[in-house]
Amino acid sequence: MNSVQQTLSIIKPDAVERNLVEKIKNIFKKNKLIIKESKKIHITKDEAAEFYKVHQSKPFYNDLCAYLSSGPIVVMILEGVNAVFENRKLMGATNPKDADENTIRKLYGISIDKNSVHGSDSGENAKKEIEFFFKN
Ligand code: UDP
Ligand code: MG
C-alpha cells in the first residue's frame, strides 16, 4: 500500500558539527520527503536514554546515549508516501561501511556509532518518536 505517512529523522551530532544539515535536508527534499517540522536541540543523557530505551540491553547503549546527548542535533518530521521506508532507504545501512552508494550514511557517516542520521524503523515507532520530540 502506498500511503502518505510521517516518520522521525534525526541529524546526529557528528553531522551537525560538520555543517551537513542543509546537505542532508536537500537529500530528503529531492526525494519527495517534505520536512514538516524541524528544530535544533541539545538533549540530556537521560532524554537520550529514554529515546533509545529499546536498546537498553545492548552493549552499546551507554555510549549511544552519551553520544546522542554530546552536542546539538536536528530533529525533523518527514512526510511522504511510505516515508518510513523511503527514509530508511535514503539513510542506508547502520554501518556506513555496509551502506549502498549515495545513501546518507555512505556519503557522510564516519563509523557505526557516528553514522550521521537516525530514522524510525516502523510506522508505530514513528508515531511514538514524533510524539517524544514534538508533542509536549
Ligand atoms: N549502534 C552502535 N553500535 C552497534 C549498533 C548500533 O553504536 O553495534 C548505534 C548506531 O548509532 C545506530 C544506533 O545504535 O544508529 C541504533 O541502532 P539500530 O540497530 O537501531 O540502527 P539504526 O536503526 O540506527 O540503523
Ligand atoms: Mg533503529
PDB file of C-alpha atoms and ligand atoms in Angstrom:
ATOM      1  CA  MET A   1       0.000   0.000   0.000  1.00  0.00           C
ATOM      2  CA  ASN A   2       1.279   3.434  -0.906  1.00  0.00           C
ATOM      3  CA  SER A   3       0.038   5.822   1.715  1.00  0.00           C
ATOM      4  CA  VAL A   4       1.243   9.171   2.956  1.00  0.00           C
ATOM      5  CA  GLN A   5       2.827   8.824   6.366  1.00  0.00           C
ATOM      6  CA  GLN A   6       5.198  10.617   8.712  1.00  0.00           C
ATOM      7  CA  THR A   7       8.493   9.497  10.180  1.00  0.00           C
ATOM      8  CA  LEU A   8      11.038  10.921  12.582  1.00  0.00           C
ATOM      9  CA  SER A   9      14.512  11.807  11.373  1.00  0.00           C
ATOM     10  CA  ILE A  10      17.431  12.961  13.488  1.00  0.00           C
ATOM     11  CA  ILE A  11      20.636  14.521  12.201  1.00  0.00           C
ATOM     12  CA  LYS A  12      23.121  13.332  14.824  1.00  0.00           C
ATOM     13  CA  PRO A  13      25.896  15.386  16.488  1.00  0.00           C
ATOM     14  CA  ASP A  14      28.655  14.274  14.095  1.00  0.00           C
ATOM     15  CA  ALA A  15      26.742  15.635  11.094  1.00  0.00           C
ATOM     16  CA  VAL A  16      25.518  18.843  12.758  1.00  0.00           C
ATOM     17  CA  GLU A  17      29.091  19.525  13.840  1.00  0.00           C
ATOM     18  CA  ARG A  18      30.346  19.156  10.249  1.00  0.00           C
ATOM     19  CA  ASN A  19      27.669  21.534   8.894  1.00  0.00           C
ATOM     20  CA  LEU A  20      25.886  18.817   6.943  1.00  0.00           C
ATOM     21  CA  VAL A  21      22.340  19.814   7.942  1.00  0.00           C
ATOM     22  CA  GLU A  22      21.392  21.560   4.687  1.00  0.00           C
ATOM     23  CA  LYS A  23      23.020  18.870   2.549  1.00  0.00           C
ATOM     24  CA  ILE A  24      21.061  16.144   4.329  1.00  0.00           C
ATOM     25  CA  LYS A  25      17.807  18.137   4.219  1.00  0.00           C
ATOM     26  CA  ASN A  26      18.272  18.574   0.465  1.00  0.00           C
ATOM     27  CA  ILE A  27      18.517  14.810   0.027  1.00  0.00           C
ATOM     28  CA  PHE A  28      15.110  14.432   1.718  1.00  0.00           C
ATOM     29  CA  LYS A  29      13.556  17.236  -0.349  1.00  0.00           C
ATOM     30  CA  LYS A  30      14.929  15.899  -3.649  1.00  0.00           C
ATOM     31  CA  ASN A  31      13.439  12.512  -2.800  1.00  0.00           C
ATOM     32  CA  LYS A  32       9.891  13.709  -2.123  1.00  0.00           C
ATOM     33  CA  LEU A  33      10.062  13.771   1.644  1.00  0.00           C
ATOM     34  CA  ILE A  34       8.603  17.028   2.914  1.00  0.00           C
ATOM     35  CA  ILE A  35      10.122  18.477   6.100  1.00  0.00           C
ATOM     36  CA  LYS A  36       7.006  19.327   8.116  1.00  0.00           C
ATOM     37  CA  GLU A  37       8.831  20.323  11.306  1.00  0.00           C
ATOM     38  CA  SER A  38      12.477  20.861  12.158  1.00  0.00           C
ATOM     39  CA  LYS A  39      14.245  22.023  15.292  1.00  0.00           C
ATOM     40  CA  LYS A  40      17.802  22.092  16.562  1.00  0.00           C
ATOM     41  CA  ILE A  41      18.054  20.928  20.166  1.00  0.00           C
ATOM     42  CA  HIS A  42      20.588  19.595  22.652  1.00  0.00           C
ATOM     43  CA  ILE A  43      19.147  16.748  24.739  1.00  0.00           C
ATOM     44  CA  THR A  44      20.345  15.413  28.073  1.00  0.00           C
ATOM     45  CA  LYS A  45      21.750  11.931  28.525  1.00  0.00           C
ATOM     46  CA  ASP A  46      18.576  10.965  30.418  1.00  0.00           C
ATOM     47  CA  GLU A  47      16.437  12.061  27.480  1.00  0.00           C
ATOM     48  CA  ALA A  48      18.643  10.093  25.086  1.00  0.00           C
ATOM     49  CA  ALA A  49      18.300   7.056  27.368  1.00  0.00           C
ATOM     50  CA  GLU A  50      14.523   7.383  27.251  1.00  0.00           C
ATOM     51  CA  PHE A  51      14.511   7.803  23.461  1.00  0.00           C
ATOM     52  CA  TYR A  52      16.747   4.761  22.880  1.00  0.00           C
ATOM     53  CA  LYS A  53      15.106   2.640  25.625  1.00  0.00           C
ATOM     54  CA  VAL A  54      14.503  -0.188  23.121  1.00  0.00           C
ATOM     55  CA  HIS A  55      18.291  -0.693  23.057  1.00  0.00           C
ATOM     56  CA  GLN A  56      18.793  -0.723  26.845  1.00  0.00           C
ATOM     57  CA  SER A  57      20.036  -4.311  26.937  1.00  0.00           C
ATOM     58  CA  LYS A  58      22.621  -3.756  24.183  1.00  0.00           C
ATOM     59  CA  PRO A  59      26.322  -3.405  24.964  1.00  0.00           C
ATOM     60  CA  PHE A  60      26.469  -0.115  23.036  1.00  0.00           C
ATOM     61  CA  TYR A  61      23.543   1.508  24.905  1.00  0.00           C
ATOM     62  CA  ASN A  62      25.520   3.686  27.308  1.00  0.00           C
ATOM     63  CA  ASP A  63      27.865   5.009  24.614  1.00  0.00           C
ATOM     64  CA  LEU A  64      24.928   5.585  22.284  1.00  0.00           C
ATOM     65  CA  CYS A  65      23.097   7.724  24.855  1.00  0.00           C
ATOM     66  CA  ALA A  66      26.253   9.637  25.731  1.00  0.00           C
ATOM     67  CA  TYR A  67      26.837  10.265  22.050  1.00  0.00           C
ATOM     68  CA  LEU A  68      23.336  11.471  21.139  1.00  0.00           C
ATOM     69  CA  SER A  69      23.497  13.958  24.006  1.00  0.00           C
ATOM     70  CA  SER A  70      27.064  15.093  23.269  1.00  0.00           C
ATOM     71  CA  GLY A  71      26.103  18.033  21.054  1.00  0.00           C
ATOM     72  CA  PRO A  72      23.268  19.673  19.110  1.00  0.00           C
ATOM     73  CA  ILE A  73      21.026  17.514  16.937  1.00  0.00           C
ATOM     74  CA  VAL A  74      18.330  18.392  14.418  1.00  0.00           C
ATOM     75  CA  VAL A  75      15.029  16.530  14.817  1.00  0.00           C
ATOM     76  CA  MET A  76      12.547  16.537  11.940  1.00  0.00           C
ATOM     77  CA  ILE A  77       9.154  15.205  10.965  1.00  0.00           C
ATOM     78  CA  LEU A  78       9.347  13.945   7.393  1.00  0.00           C
ATOM     79  CA  GLU A  79       6.183  13.326   5.400  1.00  0.00           C
ATOM     80  CA  GLY A  80       5.622  11.481   2.142  1.00  0.00           C
ATOM     81  CA  VAL A  81       4.456   8.279   0.509  1.00  0.00           C
ATOM     82  CA  ASN A  82       5.907   5.366   2.521  1.00  0.00           C
ATOM     83  CA  ALA A  83       8.033   7.868   4.452  1.00  0.00           C
ATOM     84  CA  VAL A  84       9.349   5.331   6.988  1.00  0.00           C
ATOM     85  CA  PHE A  85      10.695   3.009   4.302  1.00  0.00           C
ATOM     86  CA  GLU A  86      11.830   5.784   1.942  1.00  0.00           C
ATOM     87  CA  ASN A  87      13.789   7.494   4.713  1.00  0.00           C
ATOM     88  CA  ARG A  88      15.449   4.211   5.749  1.00  0.00           C
ATOM     89  CA  LYS A  89      16.411   3.672   2.104  1.00  0.00           C
ATOM     90  CA  LEU A  90      17.948   7.147   1.838  1.00  0.00           C
ATOM     91  CA  MET A  91      19.826   6.606   5.142  1.00  0.00           C
ATOM     92  CA  GLY A  92      21.491   3.316   4.182  1.00  0.00           C
ATOM     93  CA  ALA A  93      22.738   0.535   6.454  1.00  0.00           C
ATOM     94  CA  THR A  94      23.536   1.182  10.132  1.00  0.00           C
ATOM     95  CA  ASN A  95      27.251   0.681   9.491  1.00  0.00           C
ATOM     96  CA  PRO A  96      28.399   3.223   6.848  1.00  0.00           C
ATOM     97  CA  LYS A  97      30.842   0.593   5.580  1.00  0.00           C
ATOM     98  CA  ASP A  98      27.899  -1.577   4.522  1.00  0.00           C
ATOM     99  CA  ALA A  99      25.722   1.250   3.190  1.00  0.00           C
ATOM    100  CA  ASP A 100      24.853   1.496  -0.515  1.00  0.00           C
ATOM    101  CA  GLU A 101      26.407   4.184  -2.701  1.00  0.00           C
ATOM    102  CA  ASN A 102      24.809   7.636  -2.412  1.00  0.00           C
ATOM    103  CA  THR A 103      22.998   6.894   0.836  1.00  0.00           C
ATOM    104  CA  ILE A 104      23.401   9.452   3.607  1.00  0.00           C
ATOM    105  CA  ARG A 105      25.429   7.114   5.782  1.00  0.00           C
ATOM    106  CA  LYS A 106      27.711   6.133   2.883  1.00  0.00           C
ATOM    107  CA  LEU A 107      28.247   9.779   1.936  1.00  0.00           C
ATOM    108  CA  TYR A 108      28.657  11.220   5.424  1.00  0.00           C
ATOM    109  CA  GLY A 109      28.821   8.515   8.112  1.00  0.00           C
ATOM    110  CA  ILE A 110      32.112   8.146   9.964  1.00  0.00           C
ATOM    111  CA  SER A 111      31.568   4.858  11.803  1.00  0.00           C
ATOM    112  CA  ILE A 112      28.802   2.604  13.121  1.00  0.00           C
ATOM    113  CA  ASP A 113      28.266   4.893  16.109  1.00  0.00           C
ATOM    114  CA  LYS A 114      28.828   8.213  14.309  1.00  0.00           C
ATOM    115  CA  ASN A 115      26.527   7.356  11.435  1.00  0.00           C
ATOM    116  CA  SER A 116      25.044  10.840  10.940  1.00  0.00           C
ATOM    117  CA  VAL A 117      21.308  10.076  10.991  1.00  0.00           C
ATOM    118  CA  HIS A 118      18.517   8.269  12.810  1.00  0.00           C
ATOM    119  CA  GLY A 119      15.236   7.199  11.221  1.00  0.00           C
ATOM    120  CA  SER A 120      12.188   5.456  12.671  1.00  0.00           C
ATOM    121  CA  ASP A 121      12.006   1.795  11.690  1.00  0.00           C
ATOM    122  CA  SER A 122       8.206   1.288  11.590  1.00  0.00           C
ATOM    123  CA  GLY A 123       5.004   3.290  11.395  1.00  0.00           C
ATOM    124  CA  GLU A 124       4.244   2.522  15.021  1.00  0.00           C
ATOM    125  CA  ASN A 125       7.681   3.629  16.229  1.00  0.00           C
ATOM    126  CA  ALA A 126       7.480   6.728  14.021  1.00  0.00           C
ATOM    127  CA  LYS A 127       4.329   7.821  15.878  1.00  0.00           C
ATOM    128  CA  LYS A 128       5.995   7.262  19.265  1.00  0.00           C
ATOM    129  CA  GLU A 129       9.204   9.044  18.249  1.00  0.00           C
ATOM    130  CA  ILE A 130       7.360  12.040  16.774  1.00  0.00           C
ATOM    131  CA  GLU A 131       5.357  12.245  19.982  1.00  0.00           C
ATOM    132  CA  PHE A 132       8.585  12.120  22.004  1.00  0.00           C
ATOM    133  CA  PHE A 133      10.094  15.196  20.324  1.00  0.00           C
ATOM    134  CA  PHE A 134       7.129  17.236  19.121  1.00  0.00           C
ATOM    135  CA  LYS A 135       4.034  16.720  21.217  1.00  0.00           C
ATOM    136  CA  ASN A 136       4.942  18.090  24.625  1.00  0.00           C
TER     137      ASN A 136
HETATM  138  N1  UDP B   1      24.945   1.352  17.227  1.00  0.00           N
HETATM  139  C1  UDP B   1      26.242   1.239  17.706  1.00  0.00           C
HETATM  140  N2  UDP B   1      26.850   0.033  17.673  1.00  0.00           N
HETATM  141  C2  UDP B   1      26.252  -1.085  17.180  1.00  0.00           C
HETATM  142  C3  UDP B   1      24.944  -0.973  16.685  1.00  0.00           C
HETATM  143  C4  UDP B   1      24.303   0.258  16.724  1.00  0.00           C
HETATM  144  O1  UDP B   1      26.810   2.236  18.147  1.00  0.00           O
HETATM  145  O2  UDP B   1      26.866  -2.159  17.162  1.00  0.00           O
HETATM  146  C5  UDP B   1      24.284   2.652  17.267  1.00  0.00           C
HETATM  147  C6  UDP B   1      24.183   3.303  15.904  1.00  0.00           C
HETATM  148  O3  UDP B   1      24.428   4.685  16.060  1.00  0.00           O
HETATM  149  C7  UDP B   1      22.766   3.053  15.481  1.00  0.00           C
HETATM  150  C8  UDP B   1      22.031   3.087  16.826  1.00  0.00           C
HETATM  151  O4  UDP B   1      22.944   2.488  17.727  1.00  0.00           O
HETATM  152  O5  UDP B   1      22.317   4.040  14.564  1.00  0.00           O
HETATM  153  C9  UDP B   1      20.724   2.344  16.869  1.00  0.00           C
HETATM  154  O6  UDP B   1      20.937   1.021  16.403  1.00  0.00           O
HETATM  155  P1  UDP B   1      19.923   0.344  15.383  1.00  0.00           P
HETATM  156  O7  UDP B   1      20.260  -1.095  15.306  1.00  0.00           O
HETATM  157  O8  UDP B   1      18.523   0.716  15.728  1.00  0.00           O
HETATM  158  O9  UDP B   1      20.350   1.008  13.966  1.00  0.00           O
HETATM  159  P2  UDP B   1      19.606   2.061  13.039  1.00  0.00           P
HETATM  160  O10 UDP B   1      18.124   1.818  13.172  1.00  0.00           O
HETATM  161  O11 UDP B   1      20.013   3.427  13.506  1.00  0.00           O
HETATM  162  O12 UDP B   1      20.111   1.767  11.657  1.00  0.00           O
HETATM  163 MG    MG B   2      16.927   1.720  14.862  1.00  0.00          MG
END
